[in-house]
């Protein structure tokens, strides 16, 4: 059980870090893509705030995955030494 918990905890941490990385990349790229689309269409007014995206659920879920993975690794790897 100890190895399975370590592997699952590691996967949870990796998924959480990947989600955080992807959301931060999207947050940085969307205003740039908005400016390119505005310049291509040449219509209306451009404002970077129109293209800012908030991912509150994804951020909370990824932080929860990282915390759960760390807890799982610590609990089964350090605290429970019986198995």
PDB file of C-alpha atoms in Angstrom:
ATOM      1  CA  UNK A   1       0.000   0.000   0.000  1.00  0.00           C
ATOM      2  CA  UNK A   2       2.924   2.294   0.729  1.00  0.00           C
ATOM      3  CA  UNK A   3       4.214   2.262  -2.854  1.00  0.00           C
ATOM      4  CA  UNK A   4       0.761   2.742  -4.360  1.00  0.00           C
ATOM      5  CA  UNK A   5       0.071   5.711  -2.090  1.00  0.00           C
ATOM      6  CA  UNK A   6       3.432   7.246  -2.993  1.00  0.00           C
ATOM      7  CA  UNK A   7       2.756   6.829  -6.723  1.00  0.00           C
ATOM      8  CA  UNK A   8      -0.788   8.229  -6.513  1.00  0.00           C
ATOM      9  CA  UNK A   9       0.415  11.137  -4.371  1.00  0.00           C
ATOM     10  CA  UNK A  10       3.164  11.902  -6.878  1.00  0.00           C
ATOM     11  CA  UNK A  11       0.675  11.831  -9.760  1.00  0.00           C
ATOM     12  CA  UNK A  12      -1.608  14.221  -7.874  1.00  0.00           C
ATOM     13  CA  UNK A  13       1.282  16.637  -7.317  1.00  0.00           C
ATOM     14  CA  UNK A  14       2.331  16.482 -10.977  1.00  0.00           C
ATOM     15  CA  UNK A  15      -1.235  17.074 -12.184  1.00  0.00           C
ATOM     16  CA  UNK A  16      -1.634  20.013  -9.794  1.00  0.00           C
ATOM     17  CA  UNK A  17       1.621  21.630 -10.922  1.00  0.00           C
ATOM     18  CA  UNK A  18       0.703  21.064 -14.568  1.00  0.00           C
ATOM     19  CA  UNK A  19      -2.697  22.704 -14.088  1.00  0.00           C
ATOM     20  CA  UNK A  20      -1.125  25.719 -12.375  1.00  0.00           C
ATOM     21  CA  UNK A  21       1.443  26.047 -15.154  1.00  0.00           C
ATOM     22  CA  UNK A  22      -1.144  25.797 -17.917  1.00  0.00           C
ATOM     23  CA  UNK A  23      -3.427  28.393 -16.344  1.00  0.00           C
ATOM     24  CA  UNK A  24      -0.555  30.835 -15.858  1.00  0.00           C
ATOM     25  CA  UNK A  25       0.511  30.390 -19.488  1.00  0.00           C
ATOM     26  CA  UNK A  26      -3.056  30.980 -20.678  1.00  0.00           C
ATOM     27  CA  UNK A  27      -3.333  34.085 -18.478  1.00  0.00           C
ATOM     28  CA  UNK A  28      -0.201  35.517 -20.084  1.00  0.00           C
ATOM     29  CA  UNK A  29      -0.978  34.552 -23.687  1.00  0.00           C
ATOM     30  CA  UNK A  30      -4.632  35.640 -23.946  1.00  0.00           C
ATOM     31  CA  UNK A  31      -4.004  39.419 -23.863  1.00  0.00           C
ATOM     32  CA  UNK A  32      -1.377  38.989 -26.578  1.00  0.00           C
ATOM     33  CA  UNK A  33      -3.771  36.964 -28.728  1.00  0.00           C
ATOM     34  CA  UNK A  34      -6.467  39.576 -28.121  1.00  0.00           C
ATOM     35  CA  UNK A  35      -4.177  42.314 -29.376  1.00  0.00           C
ATOM     36  CA  UNK A  36      -3.335  40.264 -32.487  1.00  0.00           C
ATOM     37  CA  UNK A  37      -7.029  39.631 -33.157  1.00  0.00           C
ATOM     38  CA  UNK A  38      -7.809  43.332 -32.680  1.00  0.00           C
ATOM     39  CA  UNK A  39      -5.066  44.348 -35.114  1.00  0.00           C
ATOM     40  CA  UNK A  40      -6.216  41.788 -37.671  1.00  0.00           C
ATOM     41  CA  UNK A  41      -9.859  42.902 -37.488  1.00  0.00           C
ATOM     42  CA  UNK A  42      -9.060  46.622 -37.118  1.00  0.00           C
ATOM     43  CA  UNK A  43     -12.394  47.223 -35.451  1.00  0.00           C
ATOM     44  CA  UNK A  44     -13.418  48.547 -32.071  1.00  0.00           C
ATOM     45  CA  UNK A  45     -11.094  49.365 -29.227  1.00  0.00           C
ATOM     46  CA  UNK A  46      -8.479  47.187 -27.608  1.00  0.00           C
ATOM     47  CA  UNK A  47      -8.162  46.859 -23.865  1.00  0.00           C
ATOM     48  CA  UNK A  48      -5.986  44.227 -22.197  1.00  0.00           C
ATOM     49  CA  UNK A  49      -8.501  43.950 -19.353  1.00  0.00           C
ATOM     50  CA  UNK A  50     -11.061  42.547 -21.808  1.00  0.00           C
ATOM     51  CA  UNK A  51      -8.832  39.525 -22.351  1.00  0.00           C
ATOM     52  CA  UNK A  52      -7.834  38.779 -18.761  1.00  0.00           C
ATOM     53  CA  UNK A  53      -9.110  35.390 -17.644  1.00  0.00           C
ATOM     54  CA  UNK A  54      -9.675  34.219 -14.093  1.00  0.00           C
ATOM     55  CA  UNK A  55      -9.515  30.535 -13.191  1.00  0.00           C
ATOM     56  CA  UNK A  56     -10.551  30.410  -9.537  1.00  0.00           C
ATOM     57  CA  UNK A  57     -11.859  26.838  -9.535  1.00  0.00           C
ATOM     58  CA  UNK A  58      -8.879  25.461 -11.440  1.00  0.00           C
ATOM     59  CA  UNK A  59      -6.463  27.268  -9.144  1.00  0.00           C
ATOM     60  CA  UNK A  60      -8.173  25.985  -6.002  1.00  0.00           C
ATOM     61  CA  UNK A  61      -8.392  22.457  -7.433  1.00  0.00           C
ATOM     62  CA  UNK A  62      -4.715  22.402  -8.398  1.00  0.00           C
ATOM     63  CA  UNK A  63      -3.615  23.680  -4.992  1.00  0.00           C
ATOM     64  CA  UNK A  64      -5.856  21.072  -3.357  1.00  0.00           C
ATOM     65  CA  UNK A  65      -4.305  18.337  -5.526  1.00  0.00           C
ATOM     66  CA  UNK A  66      -0.797  19.420  -4.556  1.00  0.00           C
ATOM     67  CA  UNK A  67      -1.692  19.569  -0.867  1.00  0.00           C
ATOM     68  CA  UNK A  68      -3.489  16.215  -0.988  1.00  0.00           C
ATOM     69  CA  UNK A  69      -0.549  14.593  -2.753  1.00  0.00           C
ATOM     70  CA  UNK A  70       1.928  15.967  -0.213  1.00  0.00           C
ATOM     71  CA  UNK A  71      -0.266  14.851   2.661  1.00  0.00           C
ATOM     72  CA  UNK A  72      -0.654  11.387   1.176  1.00  0.00           C
ATOM     73  CA  UNK A  73       3.085  10.968   0.648  1.00  0.00           C
ATOM     74  CA  UNK A  74       3.883  12.244   4.140  1.00  0.00           C
ATOM     75  CA  UNK A  75       1.195  10.179   5.826  1.00  0.00           C
ATOM     76  CA  UNK A  76       1.991   6.866   4.188  1.00  0.00           C
ATOM     77  CA  UNK A  77       5.723   7.432   3.853  1.00  0.00           C
ATOM     78  CA  UNK A  78       6.673   9.006   7.145  1.00  0.00           C
ATOM     79  CA  UNK A  79       3.900   8.629   9.722  1.00  0.00           C
ATOM     80  CA  UNK A  80       2.640   5.106   8.965  1.00  0.00           C
ATOM     81  CA  UNK A  81       5.764   2.986   9.138  1.00  0.00           C
ATOM     82  CA  UNK A  82       3.904  -0.198  10.060  1.00  0.00           C
ATOM     83  CA  UNK A  83       3.112  -1.250   6.474  1.00  0.00           C
TER      84      UNK A  83
END
